[in-house]
mmCIF file of C-alpha atoms and ligand atoms in Angstrom:
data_model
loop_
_atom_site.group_PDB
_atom_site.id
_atom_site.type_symbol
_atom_site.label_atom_id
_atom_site.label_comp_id
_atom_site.label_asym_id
_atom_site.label_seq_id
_atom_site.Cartn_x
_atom_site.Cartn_y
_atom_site.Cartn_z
ATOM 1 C CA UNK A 242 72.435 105.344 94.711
ATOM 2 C CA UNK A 243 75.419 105.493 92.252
ATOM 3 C CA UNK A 244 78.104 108.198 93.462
ATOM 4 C CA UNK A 245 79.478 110.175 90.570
ATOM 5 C CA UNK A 246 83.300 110.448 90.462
ATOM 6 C CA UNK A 247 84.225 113.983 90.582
ATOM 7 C CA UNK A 248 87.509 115.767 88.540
ATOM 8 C CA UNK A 249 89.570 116.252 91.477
ATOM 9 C CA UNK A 250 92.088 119.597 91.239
ATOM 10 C CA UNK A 251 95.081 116.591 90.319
ATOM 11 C CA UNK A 252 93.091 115.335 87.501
ATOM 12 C CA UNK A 253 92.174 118.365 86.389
ATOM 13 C CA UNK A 254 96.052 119.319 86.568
ATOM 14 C CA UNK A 255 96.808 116.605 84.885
ATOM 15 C CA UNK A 256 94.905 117.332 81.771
ATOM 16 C CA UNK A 257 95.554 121.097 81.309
ATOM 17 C CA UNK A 258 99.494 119.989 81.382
ATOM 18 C CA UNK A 259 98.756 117.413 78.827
ATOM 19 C CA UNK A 260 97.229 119.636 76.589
ATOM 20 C CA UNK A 261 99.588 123.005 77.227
ATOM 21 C CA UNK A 262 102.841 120.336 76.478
ATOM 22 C CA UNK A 263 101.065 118.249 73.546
ATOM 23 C CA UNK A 264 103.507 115.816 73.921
ATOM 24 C CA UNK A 265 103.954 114.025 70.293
ATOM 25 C CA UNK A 266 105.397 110.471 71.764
ATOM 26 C CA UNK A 267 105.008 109.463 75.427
ATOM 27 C CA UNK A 268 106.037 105.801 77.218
ATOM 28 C CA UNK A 269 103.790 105.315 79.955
ATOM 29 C CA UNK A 270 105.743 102.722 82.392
ATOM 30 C CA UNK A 271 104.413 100.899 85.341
ATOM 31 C CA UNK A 272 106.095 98.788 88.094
ATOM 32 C CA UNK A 273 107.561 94.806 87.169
ATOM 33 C CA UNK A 274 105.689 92.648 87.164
ATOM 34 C CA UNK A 275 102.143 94.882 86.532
ATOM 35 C CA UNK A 276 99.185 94.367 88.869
ATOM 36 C CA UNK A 277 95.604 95.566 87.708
ATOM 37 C CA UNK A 278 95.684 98.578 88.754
ATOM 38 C CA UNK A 279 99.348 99.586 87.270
ATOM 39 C CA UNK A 280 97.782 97.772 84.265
ATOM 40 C CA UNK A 281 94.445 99.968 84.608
ATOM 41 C CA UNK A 282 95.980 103.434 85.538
ATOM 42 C CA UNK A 283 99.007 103.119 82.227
ATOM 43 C CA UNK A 284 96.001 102.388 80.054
ATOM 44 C CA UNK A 285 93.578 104.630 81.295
ATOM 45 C CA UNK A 286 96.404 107.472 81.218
ATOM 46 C CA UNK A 287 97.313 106.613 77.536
ATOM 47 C CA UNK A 288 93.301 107.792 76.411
ATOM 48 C CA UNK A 289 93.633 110.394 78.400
ATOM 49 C CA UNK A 290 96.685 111.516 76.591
ATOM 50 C CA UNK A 291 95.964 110.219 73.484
ATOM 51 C CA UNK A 292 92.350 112.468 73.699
ATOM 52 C CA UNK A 293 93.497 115.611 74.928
ATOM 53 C CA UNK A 294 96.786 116.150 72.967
ATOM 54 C CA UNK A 295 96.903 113.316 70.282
ATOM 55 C CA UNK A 296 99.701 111.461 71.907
ATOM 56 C CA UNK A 297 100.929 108.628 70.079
ATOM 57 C CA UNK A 298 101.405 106.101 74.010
ATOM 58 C CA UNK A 299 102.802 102.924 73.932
ATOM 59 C CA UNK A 300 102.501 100.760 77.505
ATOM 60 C CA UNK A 301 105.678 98.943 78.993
ATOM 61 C CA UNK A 302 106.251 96.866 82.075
ATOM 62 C CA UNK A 303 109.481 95.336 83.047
ATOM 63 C CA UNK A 304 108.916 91.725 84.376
ATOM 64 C CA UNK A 305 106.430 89.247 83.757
ATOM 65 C CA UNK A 306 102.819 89.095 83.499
ATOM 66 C CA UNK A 307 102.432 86.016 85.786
ATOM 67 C CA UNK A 308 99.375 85.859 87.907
ATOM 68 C CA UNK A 309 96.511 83.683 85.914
ATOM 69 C CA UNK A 310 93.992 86.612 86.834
ATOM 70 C CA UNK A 311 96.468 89.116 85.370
ATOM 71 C CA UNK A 312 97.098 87.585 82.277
ATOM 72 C CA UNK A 313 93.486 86.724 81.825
ATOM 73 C CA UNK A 314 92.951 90.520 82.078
ATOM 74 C CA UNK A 315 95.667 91.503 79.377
ATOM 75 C CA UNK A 316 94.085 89.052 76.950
ATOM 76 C CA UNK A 317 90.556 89.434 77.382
ATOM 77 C CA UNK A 318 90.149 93.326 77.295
ATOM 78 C CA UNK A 319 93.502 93.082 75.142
ATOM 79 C CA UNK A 320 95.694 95.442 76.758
ATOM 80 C CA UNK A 321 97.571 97.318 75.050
ATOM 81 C CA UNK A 322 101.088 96.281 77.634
ATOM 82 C CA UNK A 323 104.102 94.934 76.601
ATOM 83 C CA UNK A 324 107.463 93.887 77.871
ATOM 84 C CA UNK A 325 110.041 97.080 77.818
ATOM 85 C CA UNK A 326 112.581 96.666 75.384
ATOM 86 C CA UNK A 327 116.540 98.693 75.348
ATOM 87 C CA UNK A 328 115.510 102.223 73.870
ATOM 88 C CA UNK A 329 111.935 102.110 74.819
ATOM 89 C CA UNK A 330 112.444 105.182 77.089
ATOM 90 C CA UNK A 331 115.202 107.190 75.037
ATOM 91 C CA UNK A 332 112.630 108.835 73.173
ATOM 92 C CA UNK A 333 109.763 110.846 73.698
ATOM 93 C CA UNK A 334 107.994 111.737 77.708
ATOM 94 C CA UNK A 335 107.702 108.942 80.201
ATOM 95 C CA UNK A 336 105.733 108.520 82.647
ATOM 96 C CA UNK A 337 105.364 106.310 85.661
ATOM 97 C CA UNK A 338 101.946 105.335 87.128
ATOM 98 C CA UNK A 339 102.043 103.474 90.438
ATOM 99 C CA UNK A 340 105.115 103.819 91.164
ATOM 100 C CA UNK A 341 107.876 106.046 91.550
ATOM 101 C CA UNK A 342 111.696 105.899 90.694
ATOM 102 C CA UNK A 343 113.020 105.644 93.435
ATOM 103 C CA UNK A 344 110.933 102.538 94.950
ATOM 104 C CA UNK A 345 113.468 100.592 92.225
ATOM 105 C CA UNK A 346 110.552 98.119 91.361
ATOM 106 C CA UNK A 347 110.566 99.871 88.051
ATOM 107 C CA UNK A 348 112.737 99.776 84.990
ATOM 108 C CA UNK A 349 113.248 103.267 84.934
ATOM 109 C CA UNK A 350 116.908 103.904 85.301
ATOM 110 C CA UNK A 351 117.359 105.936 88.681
ATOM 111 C CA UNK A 352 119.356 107.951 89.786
ATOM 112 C CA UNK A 353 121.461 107.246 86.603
ATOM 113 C CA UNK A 354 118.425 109.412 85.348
ATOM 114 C CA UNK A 355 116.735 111.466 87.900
ATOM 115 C CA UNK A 356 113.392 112.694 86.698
ATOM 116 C CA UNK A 357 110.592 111.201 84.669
ATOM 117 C CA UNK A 358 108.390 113.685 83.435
ATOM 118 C CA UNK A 359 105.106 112.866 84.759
ATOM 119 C CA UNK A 360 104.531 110.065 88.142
ATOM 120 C CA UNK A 361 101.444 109.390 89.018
ATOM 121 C CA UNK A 362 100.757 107.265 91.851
ATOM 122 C CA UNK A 363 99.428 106.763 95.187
ATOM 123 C CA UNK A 364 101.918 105.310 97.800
ATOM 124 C CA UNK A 365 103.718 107.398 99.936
ATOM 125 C CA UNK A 366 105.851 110.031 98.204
ATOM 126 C CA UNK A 367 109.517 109.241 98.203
ATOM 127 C CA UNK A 368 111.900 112.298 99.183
ATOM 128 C CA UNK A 369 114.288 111.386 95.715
ATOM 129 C CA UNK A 370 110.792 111.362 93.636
ATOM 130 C CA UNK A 371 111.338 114.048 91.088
ATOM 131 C CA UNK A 372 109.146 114.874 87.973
ATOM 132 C CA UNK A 373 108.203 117.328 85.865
ATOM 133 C CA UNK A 374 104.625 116.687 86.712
ATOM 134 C CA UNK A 375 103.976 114.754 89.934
ATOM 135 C CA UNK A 376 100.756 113.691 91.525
ATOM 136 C CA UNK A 377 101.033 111.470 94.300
ATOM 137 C CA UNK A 378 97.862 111.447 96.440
ATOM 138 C CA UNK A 379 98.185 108.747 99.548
ATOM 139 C CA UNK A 380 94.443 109.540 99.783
ATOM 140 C CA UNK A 381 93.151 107.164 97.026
ATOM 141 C CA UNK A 382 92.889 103.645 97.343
ATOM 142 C CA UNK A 383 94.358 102.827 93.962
ATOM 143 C CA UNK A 384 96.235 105.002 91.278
ATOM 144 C CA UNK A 385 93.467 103.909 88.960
ATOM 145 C CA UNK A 386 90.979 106.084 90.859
ATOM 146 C CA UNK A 387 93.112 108.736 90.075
ATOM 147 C CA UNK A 388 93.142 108.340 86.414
ATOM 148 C CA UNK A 389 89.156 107.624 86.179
ATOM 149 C CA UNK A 390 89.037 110.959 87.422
ATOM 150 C CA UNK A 391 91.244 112.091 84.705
ATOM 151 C CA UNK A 392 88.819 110.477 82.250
ATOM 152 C CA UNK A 393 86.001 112.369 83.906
ATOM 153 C CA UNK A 394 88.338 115.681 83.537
ATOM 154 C CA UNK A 395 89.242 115.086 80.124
ATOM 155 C CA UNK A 396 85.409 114.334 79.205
ATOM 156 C CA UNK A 397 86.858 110.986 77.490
ATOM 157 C CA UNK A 398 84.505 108.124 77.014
ATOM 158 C CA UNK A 399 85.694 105.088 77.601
ATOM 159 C CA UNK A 400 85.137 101.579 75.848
ATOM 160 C CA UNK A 401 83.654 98.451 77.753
ATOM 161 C CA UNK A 402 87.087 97.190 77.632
ATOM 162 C CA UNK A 403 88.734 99.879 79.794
ATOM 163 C CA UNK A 404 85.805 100.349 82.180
ATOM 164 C CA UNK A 405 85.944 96.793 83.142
ATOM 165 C CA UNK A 406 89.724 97.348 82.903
ATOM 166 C CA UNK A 407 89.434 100.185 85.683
ATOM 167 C CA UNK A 408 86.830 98.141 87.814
ATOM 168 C CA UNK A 409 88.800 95.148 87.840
ATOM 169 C CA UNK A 410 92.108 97.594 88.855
ATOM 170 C CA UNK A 411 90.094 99.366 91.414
ATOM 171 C CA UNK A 412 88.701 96.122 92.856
ATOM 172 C CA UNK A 413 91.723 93.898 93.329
ATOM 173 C CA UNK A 414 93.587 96.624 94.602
ATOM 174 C CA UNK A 415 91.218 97.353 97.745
ATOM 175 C CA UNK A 416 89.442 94.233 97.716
ATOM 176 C CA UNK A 417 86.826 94.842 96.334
ATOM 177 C CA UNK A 418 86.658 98.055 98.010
ATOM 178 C CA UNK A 419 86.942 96.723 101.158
ATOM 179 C CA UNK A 420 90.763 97.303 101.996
ATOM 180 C CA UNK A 421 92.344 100.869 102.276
ATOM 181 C CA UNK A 422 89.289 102.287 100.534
ATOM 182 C CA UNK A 423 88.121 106.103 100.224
ATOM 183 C CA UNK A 424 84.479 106.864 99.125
ATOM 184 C CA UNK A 425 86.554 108.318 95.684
ATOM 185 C CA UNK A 426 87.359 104.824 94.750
ATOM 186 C CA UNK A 427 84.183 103.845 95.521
ATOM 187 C CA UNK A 428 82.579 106.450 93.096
ATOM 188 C CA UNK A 429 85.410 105.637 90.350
ATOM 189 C CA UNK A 430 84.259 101.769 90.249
ATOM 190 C CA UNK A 431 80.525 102.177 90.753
ATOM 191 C CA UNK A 432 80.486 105.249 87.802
ATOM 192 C CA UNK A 433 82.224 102.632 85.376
ATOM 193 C CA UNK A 434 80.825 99.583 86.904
ATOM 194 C CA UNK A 435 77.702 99.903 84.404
ATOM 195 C CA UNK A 436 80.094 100.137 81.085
ATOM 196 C CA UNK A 437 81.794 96.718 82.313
ATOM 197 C CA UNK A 438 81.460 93.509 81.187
ATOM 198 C CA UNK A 439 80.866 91.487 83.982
ATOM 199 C CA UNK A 440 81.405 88.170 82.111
ATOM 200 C CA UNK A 441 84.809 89.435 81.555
ATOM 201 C CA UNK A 442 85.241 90.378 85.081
ATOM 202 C CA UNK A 443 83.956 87.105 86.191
ATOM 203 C CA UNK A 444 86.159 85.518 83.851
ATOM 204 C CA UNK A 445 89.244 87.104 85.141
ATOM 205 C CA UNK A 446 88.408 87.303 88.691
ATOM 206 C CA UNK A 447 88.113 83.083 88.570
ATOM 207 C CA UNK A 448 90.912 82.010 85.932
ATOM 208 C CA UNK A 449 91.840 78.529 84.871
ATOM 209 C CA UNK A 450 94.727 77.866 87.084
ATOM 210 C CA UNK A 451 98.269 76.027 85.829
ATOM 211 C CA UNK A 452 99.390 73.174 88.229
ATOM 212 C CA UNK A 453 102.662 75.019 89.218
ATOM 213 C CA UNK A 454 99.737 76.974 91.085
ATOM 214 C CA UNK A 455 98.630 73.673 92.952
ATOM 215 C CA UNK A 456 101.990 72.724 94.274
ATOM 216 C CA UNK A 457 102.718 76.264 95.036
ATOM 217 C CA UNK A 458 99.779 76.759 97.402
ATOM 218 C CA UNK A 459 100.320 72.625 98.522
ATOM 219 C CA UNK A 460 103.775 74.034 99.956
ATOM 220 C CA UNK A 461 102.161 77.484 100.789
ATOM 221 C CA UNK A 462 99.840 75.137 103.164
ATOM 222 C CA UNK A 463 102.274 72.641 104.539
ATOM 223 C CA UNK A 464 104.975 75.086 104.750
ATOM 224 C CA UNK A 465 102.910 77.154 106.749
ATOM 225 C CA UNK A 466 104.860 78.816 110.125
ATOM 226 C CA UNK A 467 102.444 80.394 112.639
ATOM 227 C CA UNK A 468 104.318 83.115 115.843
ATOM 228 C CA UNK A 469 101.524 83.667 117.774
ATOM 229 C CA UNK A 470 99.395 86.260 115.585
ATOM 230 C CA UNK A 471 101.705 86.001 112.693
ATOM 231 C CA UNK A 472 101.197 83.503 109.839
ATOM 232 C CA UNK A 473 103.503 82.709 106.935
ATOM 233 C CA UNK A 474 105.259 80.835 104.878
ATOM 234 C CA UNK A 475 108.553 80.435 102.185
ATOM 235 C CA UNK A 476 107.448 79.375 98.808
ATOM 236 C CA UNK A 477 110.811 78.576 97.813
ATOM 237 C CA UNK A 478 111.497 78.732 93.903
ATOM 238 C CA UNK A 479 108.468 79.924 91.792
ATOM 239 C CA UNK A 480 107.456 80.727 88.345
ATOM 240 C CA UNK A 481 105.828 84.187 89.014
ATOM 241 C CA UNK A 482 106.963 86.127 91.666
ATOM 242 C CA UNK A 483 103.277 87.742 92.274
ATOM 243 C CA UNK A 484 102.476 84.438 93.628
ATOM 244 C CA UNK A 485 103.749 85.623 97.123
ATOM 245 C CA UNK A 486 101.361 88.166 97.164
ATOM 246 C CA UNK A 487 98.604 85.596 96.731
ATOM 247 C CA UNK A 488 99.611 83.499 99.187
ATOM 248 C CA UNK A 489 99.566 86.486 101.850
ATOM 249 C CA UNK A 490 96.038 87.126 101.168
ATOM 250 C CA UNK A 491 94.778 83.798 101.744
ATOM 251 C CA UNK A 492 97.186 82.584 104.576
ATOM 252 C CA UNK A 493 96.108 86.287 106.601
ATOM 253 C CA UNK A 494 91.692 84.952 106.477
ATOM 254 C CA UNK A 495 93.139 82.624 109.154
ATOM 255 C CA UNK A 496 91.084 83.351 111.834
ATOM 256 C CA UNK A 497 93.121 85.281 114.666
ATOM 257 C CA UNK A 498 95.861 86.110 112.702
ATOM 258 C CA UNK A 499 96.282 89.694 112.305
ATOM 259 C CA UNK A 500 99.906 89.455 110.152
ATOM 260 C CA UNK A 501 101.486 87.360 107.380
ATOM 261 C CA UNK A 502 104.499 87.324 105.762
ATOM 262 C CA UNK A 503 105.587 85.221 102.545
ATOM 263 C CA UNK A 504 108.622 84.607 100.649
ATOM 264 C CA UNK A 505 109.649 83.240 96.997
ATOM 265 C CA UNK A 506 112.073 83.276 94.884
ATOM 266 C CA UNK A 507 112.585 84.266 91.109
ATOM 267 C CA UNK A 508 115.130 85.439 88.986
ATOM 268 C CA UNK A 509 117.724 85.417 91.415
ATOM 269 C CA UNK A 510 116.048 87.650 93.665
ATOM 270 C CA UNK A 511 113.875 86.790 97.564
ATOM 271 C CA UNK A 512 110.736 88.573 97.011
ATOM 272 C CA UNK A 513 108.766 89.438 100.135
ATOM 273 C CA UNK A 514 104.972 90.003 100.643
ATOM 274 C CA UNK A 515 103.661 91.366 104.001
ATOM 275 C CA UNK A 516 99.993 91.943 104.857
ATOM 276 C CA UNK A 517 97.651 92.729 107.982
ATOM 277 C CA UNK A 518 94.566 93.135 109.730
ATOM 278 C CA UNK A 519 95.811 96.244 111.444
ATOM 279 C CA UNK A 520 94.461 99.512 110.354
ATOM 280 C CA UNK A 521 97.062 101.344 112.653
ATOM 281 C CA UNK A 522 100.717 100.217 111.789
ATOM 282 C CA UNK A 523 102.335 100.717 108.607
ATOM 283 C CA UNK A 524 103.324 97.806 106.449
ATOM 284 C CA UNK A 525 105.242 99.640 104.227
ATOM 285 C CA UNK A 526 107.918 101.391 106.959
ATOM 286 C CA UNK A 527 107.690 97.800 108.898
ATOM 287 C CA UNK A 528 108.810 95.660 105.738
ATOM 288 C CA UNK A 529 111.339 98.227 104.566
ATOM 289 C CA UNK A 530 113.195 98.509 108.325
ATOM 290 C CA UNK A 531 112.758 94.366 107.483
ATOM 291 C CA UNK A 532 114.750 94.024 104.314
ATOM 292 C CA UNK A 533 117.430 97.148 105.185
ATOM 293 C CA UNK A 534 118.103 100.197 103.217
ATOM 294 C CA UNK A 535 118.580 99.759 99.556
ATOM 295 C CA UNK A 536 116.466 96.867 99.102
ATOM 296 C CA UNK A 537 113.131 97.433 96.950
ATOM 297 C CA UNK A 538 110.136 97.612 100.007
ATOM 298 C CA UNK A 539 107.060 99.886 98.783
ATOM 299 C CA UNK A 540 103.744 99.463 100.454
ATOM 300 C CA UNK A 541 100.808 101.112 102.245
ATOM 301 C CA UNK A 542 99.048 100.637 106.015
ATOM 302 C CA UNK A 543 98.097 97.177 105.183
ATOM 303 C CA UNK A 544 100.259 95.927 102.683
ATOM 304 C CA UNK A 545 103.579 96.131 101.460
ATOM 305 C CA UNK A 546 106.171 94.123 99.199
ATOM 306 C CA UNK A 547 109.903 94.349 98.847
ATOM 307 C CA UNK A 548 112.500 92.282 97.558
ATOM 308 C CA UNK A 549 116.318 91.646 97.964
ATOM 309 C CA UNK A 550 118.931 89.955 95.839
ATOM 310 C CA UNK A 551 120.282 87.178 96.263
ATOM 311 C CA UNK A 552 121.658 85.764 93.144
ATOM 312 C CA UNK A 553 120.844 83.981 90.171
ATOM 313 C CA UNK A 554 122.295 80.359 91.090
ATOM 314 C CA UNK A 555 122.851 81.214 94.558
ATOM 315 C CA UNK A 556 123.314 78.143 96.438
ATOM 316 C CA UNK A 557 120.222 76.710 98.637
ATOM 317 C CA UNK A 558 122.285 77.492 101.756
ATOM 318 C CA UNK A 559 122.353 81.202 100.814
ATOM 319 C CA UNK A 560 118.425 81.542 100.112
ATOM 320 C CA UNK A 561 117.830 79.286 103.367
ATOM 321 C CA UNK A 562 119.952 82.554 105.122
ATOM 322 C CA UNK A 563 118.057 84.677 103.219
ATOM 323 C CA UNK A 564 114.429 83.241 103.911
ATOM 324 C CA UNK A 565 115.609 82.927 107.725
ATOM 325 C CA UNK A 566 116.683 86.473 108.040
ATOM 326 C CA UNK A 567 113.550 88.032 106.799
ATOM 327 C CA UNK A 568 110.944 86.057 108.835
ATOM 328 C CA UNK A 569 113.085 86.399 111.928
ATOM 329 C CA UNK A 570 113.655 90.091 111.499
ATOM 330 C CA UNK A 571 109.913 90.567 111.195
ATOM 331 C CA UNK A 572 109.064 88.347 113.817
ATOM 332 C CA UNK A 573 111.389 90.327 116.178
ATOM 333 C CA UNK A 574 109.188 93.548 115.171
ATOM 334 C CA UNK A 575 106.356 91.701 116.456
ATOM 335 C CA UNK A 576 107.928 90.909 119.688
ATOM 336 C CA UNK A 577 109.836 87.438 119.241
ATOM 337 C CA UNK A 578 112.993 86.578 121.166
ATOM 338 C CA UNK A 579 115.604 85.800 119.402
ATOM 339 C CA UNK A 580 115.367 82.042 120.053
ATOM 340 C CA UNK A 581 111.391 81.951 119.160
ATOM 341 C CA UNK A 582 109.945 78.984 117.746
ATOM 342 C CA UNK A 583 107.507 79.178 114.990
ATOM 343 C CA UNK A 584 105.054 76.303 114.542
ATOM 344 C CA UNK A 585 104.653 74.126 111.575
ATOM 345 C CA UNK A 586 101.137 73.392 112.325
ATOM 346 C CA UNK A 587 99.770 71.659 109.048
ATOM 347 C CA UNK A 588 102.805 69.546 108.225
ATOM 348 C CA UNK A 589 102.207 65.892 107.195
ATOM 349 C CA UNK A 590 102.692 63.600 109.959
HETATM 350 MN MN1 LIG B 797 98.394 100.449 93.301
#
């Protein structure tokens, strides 16, 4: 049985204020360094924009577009993303979609400017967020459910492209539905799962990998530092920050470990991935009491990622500090003494 997605009281919302504003020009902006489902949600909102008032919606993501899978998605359904150029957001409505300004992952220049007009998004609502139109809805799995449901609202059909765009958001968002899932997300991707292409999502779901990945997950796995139920590991220098990420997922299917943490560097800044098994902590508040106040940490129950600057050309002693700091500070969260040990447990003899 295939559940039907329904057009939820947001989406709905979402649509009439599109249509009552009829905004001419809109920039639809989603965190640095775009995962599927910011990719998913900016492009699904764009339709839905460009259907119901004629919006002319251009995409734009600060960062890079690093992780194989990613990029394999923006080429093969050819989404319409691209890097955010000065001016992009002087003119016309912007909106955010997974994110929100104040989480500082984003390009969008809080507090200097204090309200986008429309966020859309679905970690936990930050007291600064401001918009003109907000929906933020901790309920859903993935801010591309959200938007599906806008489709549904808006009575837009959608191209194989985007529905294999949206299943692919949905899916590596909760793991393939597995992770932080509500039976909403599960209707979204099963309702557009028949309109996919599933050579596409095969494609994209097992990329061609670049070395740099190799000797990235080579470290990831000698590198490795295990505190009792805690697994992780410092990547050092990298050429896509979302490799951290990656590395969290696979180093937490270690059996008995119910938390990792990872660390890597790029562009000057220590970015932080945290993951667990637990369904009753918080990743998010434990990684942002991790890297301090003012340091970019957004995240749900069971994951979370943050980083903190340390300086382009810092020397290796100050990232050393830097990678020390973090995994000690989480480990005392877990219960370490100061003077724990961590184990090194796959090193080469
Ligand atoms: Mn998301």
């Amino acid at each position: 049985m295939t559940a039907r997605v329904r057009a939820s009281a947001a989406a709905r919302r979402l649509v009439a204020w599109l249509a009552a504003k009829a905004p001419k020009r809109m920039t639809v902006l989603t965190h640095d360094h775009p995962d599927p489902d910011a990719l998913a949600s900016a492009w699904a909102l764009a339709l839905v924009a460009h259907k119901t008032a004629g919006t002319k919606v251009r995409i734009r993501y600060g960062g890079i577009v690093g992780r194989r899978e990613n990029r394999t998605m923006l080429e093969k359904l050819d989404v319409p993303a691209y890097p955010l150029k000065a001016g992009d957001l002087d003119a016309g409505l912007v909106a955010l979609v997974d994110t929100q300004p104040p989480f500082r992952n984003n390009r969008f220049p809080f507090p200097k400017r204090r309200r986008p007009d429309i966020v859309i998004d679905h970690h936990p609502r930050s007291p600064d967020t401001q918009a003109r139109l907000a929906i933020i809805d901790t309920s859903a799995g993935a801010t591309t459910t959200i938007l599906a449901e806008a489709l549904v609202a808006a009575g837009v059909r959608v191209t194989g492209r985007l529905a294999t765009a949206i299943v692919y958001g949905i899916g590596s968002e909760t793991q393939n539905l597995g992770r932080e899932t509500s039976p909403r997300d599960a209707a979204a991707y099963t309702s557009f799962l028949p309109k996919a292409n599933l050579n596409f999502l095969w494609r994209i779901t097992n990329p061609r990998r670049p070395a740099s990945f190799f000797s990235n997950l080579a470290r990831g796995i000698r590198g490795t530092f295990t505190w009792k139920d805690v697994i992780g590991v410092h990547l050092r220098e990298l050429p896509t920050p979302d490799r951290v990420a990656q590395m969290a997922d696979f180093l937490l299917t270690h059996e008995g470990m119910r938390w990792s943490i990872v660390t890597g560097r790029y562009a000057g800044r220590l970015h932080v991935s945290l993951r667990t098994t637990s369904e009753n902590t918080h990743a998010g508040r434990v990684l942002r009491g991790v890297l301090g106040g003012g340091n970019r940490a957004g995240g749900h129950r069971m994951i979370a990622g943050g980083s903190l600057e340390v300086g382009q050309g810092a020397p290796e002693r100050l990232w050393r500090r830097a990678e020390e700091a973090v995994a000690k500070a989480f480990l005392r969260t877990r219960g370490a003494a100061r003077a724990a040990r961590p184990e090194n447990p796959f090193r080469e003899a």
